[in-house]
């Protein structure tokens, strides 16, 4: 601005009007806070580590680290550094072991990795019942659904023991951190049969994606469209649906034989 005024012999007021600048920009020198460099480095580091987080979540994490900063300042640095949340991300599988270490894992053969999870629903009278779904992640087969009003760690052991006899012992069993799955009795029993537990990070259901996908399919294709008046009815219909997912021909043959 000073060069424009000096070279063209115009007043500061006219130069600002032509350039579209407010005159106050010529009074206050642009300065950066002393912590700007350190804050920028922390924002960039967090954005690199947590690629799916936007600037608002990064702001919350900065505050947890002790920064006294608002979202507007973080957004300004975010834009200046060209940071953004990518529209797509590569899929990856994780296995969290008991010692807290993490290795990426994809199931490579049947009985390599099993996963299990609970799904809840209600019968027509409003009473809750639970389903324990057990999946072979390689074949994507739901090997069992245990249904009951209440299911505990002893029920989990009971279902697994039957499957281990029929199908063999898996290398890993993946689950969330529900009380039924982290019960000491279950962990001791799995260790005794030499099957390793693989717990996902708390609040990260996507790390148990195979089971979550099956649970969503079960709810969408069956539970959302059915009214069960008794627990017995729910057991029969759900087990029939499960069998139909993997052995439709055998199920049709069984039904026709029964009807004749």
Coordinates of C-alpha atoms in Angstrom, one line a residue:
X1 CA 0.0 0.0 0.0
X2 CA 2.8 2.4 0.8
X3 CA 4.4 1.7 -2.6
X4 CA 1.1 2.5 -4.3
X5 CA 0.7 5.8 -2.5
X6 CA 4.3 6.8 -3.2
X7 CA 4.5 5.7 -6.9
X8 CA 1.1 7.0 -8.0
X9 CA 0.9 10.1 -5.8
X10 CA -2.6 9.3 -4.5
X11 CA -4.0 9.5 -1.0
X12 CA -4.2 6.5 1.3
X13 CA -8.0 6.9 1.4
X14 CA -8.3 6.7 -2.4
X15 CA -5.8 3.8 -2.7
X16 CA -7.8 1.8 -0.1
X17 CA -11.0 2.5 -1.9
X18 CA -9.6 1.3 -5.2
X19 CA -8.1 -1.8 -3.7
X20 CA -11.2 -2.6 -1.6
X21 CA -9.3 -2.5 1.7
X22 CA -10.4 -1.0 4.9
X23 CA -8.2 1.9 6.1
X24 CA -7.7 0.2 9.5
X25 CA -5.5 -2.4 7.7
X26 CA -2.9 0.3 7.4
X27 CA -2.9 1.1 11.1
X28 CA -2.5 -2.4 12.6
X29 CA 0.5 -4.6 11.8
X30 CA -0.3 -8.3 11.3
X31 CA 1.2 -10.3 14.2
X32 CA 1.1 -14.0 15.0
X33 CA 0.6 -15.3 18.6
X34 CA 3.7 -16.7 20.2
X35 CA 2.2 -20.2 20.3
X36 CA 1.1 -20.3 16.6
X37 CA 3.9 -22.5 15.4
X38 CA 3.5 -25.1 18.2
X39 CA -0.3 -25.1 17.8
X40 CA 0.0 -25.6 14.1
X41 CA 2.4 -28.5 14.6
X42 CA 0.0 -30.1 17.1
X43 CA -3.0 -29.7 14.8
X44 CA -1.1 -31.2 11.8
X45 CA 0.1 -34.1 14.0
X46 CA -3.4 -34.9 15.2
X47 CA -4.9 -34.5 11.7
X48 CA -2.3 -37.0 10.4
X49 CA -3.0 -39.5 13.2
X50 CA -6.8 -39.2 13.1
X51 CA -7.5 -38.8 9.4
X52 CA -11.3 -39.0 9.8
X53 CA -11.6 -36.2 12.3
X54 CA -12.6 -32.7 11.4
X55 CA -11.4 -29.5 13.0
X56 CA -14.1 -29.5 15.7
X57 CA -13.0 -32.9 17.0
X58 CA -9.3 -31.9 16.7
X59 CA -10.2 -28.8 18.8
X60 CA -11.7 -31.0 21.5
X61 CA -8.5 -33.1 21.5
X62 CA -6.3 -30.0 21.7
X63 CA -8.2 -28.9 24.8
X64 CA -7.7 -32.2 26.4
X65 CA -4.0 -31.7 25.8
X66 CA -4.2 -28.4 27.7
X67 CA -4.5 -25.9 24.8
X68 CA -6.8 -22.9 25.5
X69 CA -8.1 -22.5 21.9
X70 CA -11.5 -22.1 20.2
X71 CA -12.8 -23.8 17.1
X72 CA -12.5 -20.6 15.0
X73 CA -8.8 -20.4 15.4
X74 CA -8.3 -24.1 14.7
X75 CA -10.5 -23.8 11.6
X76 CA -8.4 -20.8 10.4
X77 CA -5.2 -22.8 10.8
X78 CA -6.9 -25.9 9.3
X79 CA -7.7 -24.0 6.1
X80 CA -4.3 -22.3 5.9
X81 CA -2.5 -25.7 6.1
X82 CA -4.8 -27.2 3.5
X83 CA -6.1 -29.9 5.9
X84 CA -9.3 -31.8 5.1
X85 CA -11.1 -35.0 5.8
X86 CA -10.7 -37.4 2.8
X87 CA -13.9 -38.5 1.2
X88 CA -12.7 -42.1 1.1
X89 CA -10.4 -44.1 3.3
X90 CA -8.7 -47.5 2.7
X91 CA -10.3 -50.4 4.6
X92 CA -8.1 -52.1 7.2
X93 CA -8.6 -54.9 9.7
X94 CA -7.2 -54.7 13.2
X95 CA -6.6 -57.3 15.9
X96 CA -6.1 -56.0 19.5
X97 CA -4.4 -58.5 21.7
X98 CA -4.6 -58.8 25.5
X99 CA -1.3 -57.0 26.0
X100 CA -2.6 -53.9 24.2
X101 CA -0.5 -54.5 21.1
X102 CA -2.1 -54.1 17.7
X103 CA -1.6 -56.0 14.5
X104 CA -3.5 -55.7 11.3
X105 CA -5.3 -59.0 10.4
X106 CA -7.6 -60.4 7.8
X107 CA -9.0 -63.9 8.1
X108 CA -7.0 -66.2 5.8
X109 CA -8.9 -69.5 6.1
X110 CA -11.9 -71.1 7.9
X111 CA -11.5 -71.2 11.7
X112 CA -8.8 -68.5 11.6
X113 CA -10.9 -65.7 13.2
X114 CA -14.3 -66.0 14.7
X115 CA -16.2 -63.0 16.0
X116 CA -19.3 -62.7 18.2
X117 CA -21.7 -60.1 19.4
X118 CA -25.1 -59.6 21.1
X119 CA -28.2 -58.2 19.4
X120 CA -31.3 -57.2 21.5
X121 CA -35.0 -57.1 20.5
X122 CA -38.4 -57.4 22.2
X123 CA -41.3 -59.7 21.9
X124 CA -44.8 -58.4 21.5
X125 CA -45.4 -58.0 25.2
X126 CA -42.4 -55.7 25.5
X127 CA -40.1 -58.1 27.2
X128 CA -36.5 -58.0 26.0
X129 CA -34.6 -61.0 24.6
X130 CA -31.0 -61.3 23.4
X131 CA -29.3 -63.1 20.6
X132 CA -25.6 -64.2 20.6
X133 CA -24.4 -64.3 17.0
X134 CA -21.2 -66.2 16.2
X135 CA -19.5 -65.6 12.8
X136 CA -16.6 -67.2 10.9
X137 CA -15.0 -64.1 9.4
X138 CA -13.4 -66.0 6.5
X139 CA -16.6 -67.8 5.2
X140 CA -18.9 -65.0 6.6
X141 CA -21.1 -67.8 7.9
X142 CA -23.2 -67.3 11.0
X143 CA -22.5 -70.6 12.7
X144 CA -24.9 -70.2 15.7
X145 CA -27.4 -67.8 17.2
X146 CA -28.2 -68.4 20.9
X147 CA -31.5 -66.8 21.9
X148 CA -32.6 -66.2 25.5
X149 CA -34.1 -63.6 27.8
X150 CA -30.8 -63.4 29.6
X151 CA -27.4 -64.6 28.3
X152 CA -24.3 -64.6 30.4
X153 CA -20.7 -65.7 30.0
X154 CA -21.6 -69.3 30.9
X155 CA -24.0 -69.3 27.9
X156 CA -21.2 -68.0 25.7
X157 CA -19.0 -70.9 26.9
X158 CA -21.8 -73.4 26.3
X159 CA -22.3 -72.3 22.7
X160 CA -18.6 -72.1 21.9
X161 CA -17.9 -75.5 23.3
X162 CA -20.5 -77.1 21.0
X163 CA -19.0 -75.3 18.0
X164 CA -15.5 -76.2 18.9
X165 CA -16.5 -79.9 19.0
X166 CA -18.3 -79.6 15.6
X167 CA -16.0 -77.3 13.7
X168 CA -12.6 -77.2 15.5
X169 CA -11.0 -74.5 17.6
X170 CA -10.4 -71.1 15.9
X171 CA -7.0 -69.3 16.2
X172 CA -8.6 -66.0 17.4
X173 CA -12.0 -65.0 18.8
X174 CA -12.8 -61.3 18.3
X175 CA -15.3 -59.4 20.4
X176 CA -16.1 -56.1 22.0
X177 CA -15.5 -55.4 25.7
X178 CA -18.9 -56.4 27.0
X179 CA -19.0 -58.0 30.5
X180 CA -19.9 -61.4 29.1
X181 CA -16.9 -61.4 26.8
X182 CA -14.3 -60.2 29.3
X183 CA -15.4 -62.4 32.1
X184 CA -12.5 -64.2 33.7
X185 CA -14.1 -67.6 33.4
X186 CA -14.5 -67.2 29.6
X187 CA -11.0 -65.9 29.2
X188 CA -9.5 -68.8 31.2
X189 CA -11.5 -71.3 29.3
X190 CA -10.4 -69.9 25.9
X191 CA -6.8 -69.9 27.1
X192 CA -7.1 -73.5 28.2
X193 CA -8.2 -74.6 24.7
X194 CA -5.5 -72.4 23.2
X195 CA -7.8 -69.9 21.4
X196 CA -6.6 -66.3 21.6
X197 CA -9.0 -63.5 22.5
X198 CA -9.0 -60.3 20.4
X199 CA -10.8 -57.4 22.0
X200 CA -11.6 -54.3 19.9
X201 CA -11.0 -50.8 21.2
X202 CA -13.8 -49.5 23.4
X203 CA -16.3 -47.5 21.4
X204 CA -15.0 -48.8 18.0
X205 CA -17.7 -51.2 16.7
X206 CA -16.3 -50.9 13.2
X207 CA -13.3 -53.0 14.3
X208 CA -15.8 -55.9 14.6
X209 CA -17.1 -55.2 11.2
X210 CA -18.0 -58.8 10.1
X211 CA -20.3 -59.3 13.1
X212 CA -21.7 -55.7 12.8
X213 CA -22.5 -56.3 9.1
X214 CA -24.4 -59.6 9.9
X215 CA -26.2 -57.9 12.8
X216 CA -27.4 -55.2 10.5
X217 CA -28.6 -57.7 8.0
X218 CA -30.4 -59.7 10.6
X219 CA -32.2 -56.6 11.8
X220 CA -33.0 -55.3 8.4
X221 CA -34.2 -58.6 6.8
X222 CA -36.0 -60.1 9.7
X223 CA -36.3 -58.4 13.1
X224 CA -37.7 -55.1 11.7
X225 CA -40.5 -56.9 9.8
X226 CA -41.5 -59.5 12.4
X227 CA -43.7 -59.5 15.5
X228 CA -42.8 -62.3 17.9
X229 CA -45.5 -63.1 20.4
X230 CA -43.4 -65.7 22.3
X231 CA -39.7 -66.5 22.8
X232 CA -40.3 -69.9 21.3
X233 CA -41.7 -68.3 18.1
X234 CA -38.6 -66.0 17.9
X235 CA -36.3 -69.0 18.3
X236 CA -37.9 -71.0 15.5
X237 CA -38.2 -68.1 13.0
X238 CA -34.7 -66.8 13.6
X239 CA -33.0 -70.2 13.4
X240 CA -34.9 -70.9 10.2
X241 CA -33.7 -67.6 8.8
X242 CA -30.1 -68.4 9.8
X243 CA -30.2 -71.8 8.1
X244 CA -31.7 -70.2 5.0
X245 CA -28.7 -67.8 4.7
X246 CA -26.2 -70.6 4.0
X247 CA -28.1 -73.8 3.2
X248 CA -31.3 -72.8 1.4
X249 CA -31.6 -76.1 -0.7
X250 CA -31.3 -78.3 2.4
X251 CA -33.8 -76.2 4.3
X252 CA -36.4 -76.4 1.4
X253 CA -35.9 -80.2 1.2
X254 CA -36.4 -80.5 5.0
X255 CA -39.6 -78.4 4.9
X256 CA -41.0 -80.4 2.0
X257 CA -40.2 -83.7 3.6
X258 CA -41.9 -82.6 6.9
X259 CA -45.0 -81.4 5.1
X260 CA -45.5 -84.7 3.3

